[in-house]
């Protein structure tokens, strides 16, 4: 059995407006994230039995321009890419590379021992190895037979 729907131009206009509103909301949100630098630094985070590992993509950043802090179980990674000298008497066709300071803050899933943390930077990837605090590590209880 076929259902017939009455054409309602106002419903169609409302649906179109909703779609356009969503498009502009997404565009504005993405633009703001890009300006803040949160979308620029892709991060992977996982945990094992003994540690939390964070890998952050930070291309073009020198190791001395990277700052990592942990405060109240929140990890903050900050970096800065310094702008190269602009070429005089040139017409740019594309100008997409970003310069400046950016940061990203992430809540850690468990407490960590910051004093024992390791940070390595290779090929634009920052790898942080954060040992879990002793209180959250799994404990094994030995069972003895009588």
Short mmCIF file of C-alpha atoms in Angstrom, two decimals, residues 2 4 9 12 16 22 25 28 32 45 47 59 68 80 84 86-87 99 111 116 130 138-139 143 145:
data_model
loop_
_atom_site.label_atom_id
_atom_site.label_comp_id
_atom_site.label_asym_id
_atom_site.label_seq_id
_atom_site.Cartn_x
_atom_site.Cartn_y
_atom_site.Cartn_z
CA UNK A 2 1.40 3.39 -0.97
CA UNK A 4 0.62 9.74 -0.23
CA UNK A 9 6.67 23.84 0.99
CA UNK A 12 10.77 21.60 2.93
CA UNK A 16 16.62 23.11 4.28
CA UNK A 22 23.98 22.70 10.91
CA UNK A 25 27.51 25.52 13.06
CA UNK A 28 32.21 27.81 12.75
CA UNK A 32 37.34 28.06 16.15
CA UNK A 45 46.22 7.76 24.33
CA UNK A 47 46.99 2.44 28.90
CA UNK A 59 55.14 18.48 13.03
CA UNK A 68 54.40 19.23 28.93
CA UNK A 80 55.18 26.63 19.19
CA UNK A 84 59.63 31.57 8.61
CA UNK A 86 58.02 35.78 4.26
CA UNK A 87 59.32 35.83 0.70
CA UNK A 99 52.59 29.27 12.91
CA UNK A 111 46.63 9.10 38.43
CA UNK A 116 59.03 8.96 36.56
CA UNK A 130 53.51 8.05 32.20
CA UNK A 138 46.80 -4.14 39.53
CA UNK A 139 47.94 -6.21 42.50
CA UNK A 143 47.62 -18.28 46.78
CA UNK A 145 48.06 -24.46 49.28
#
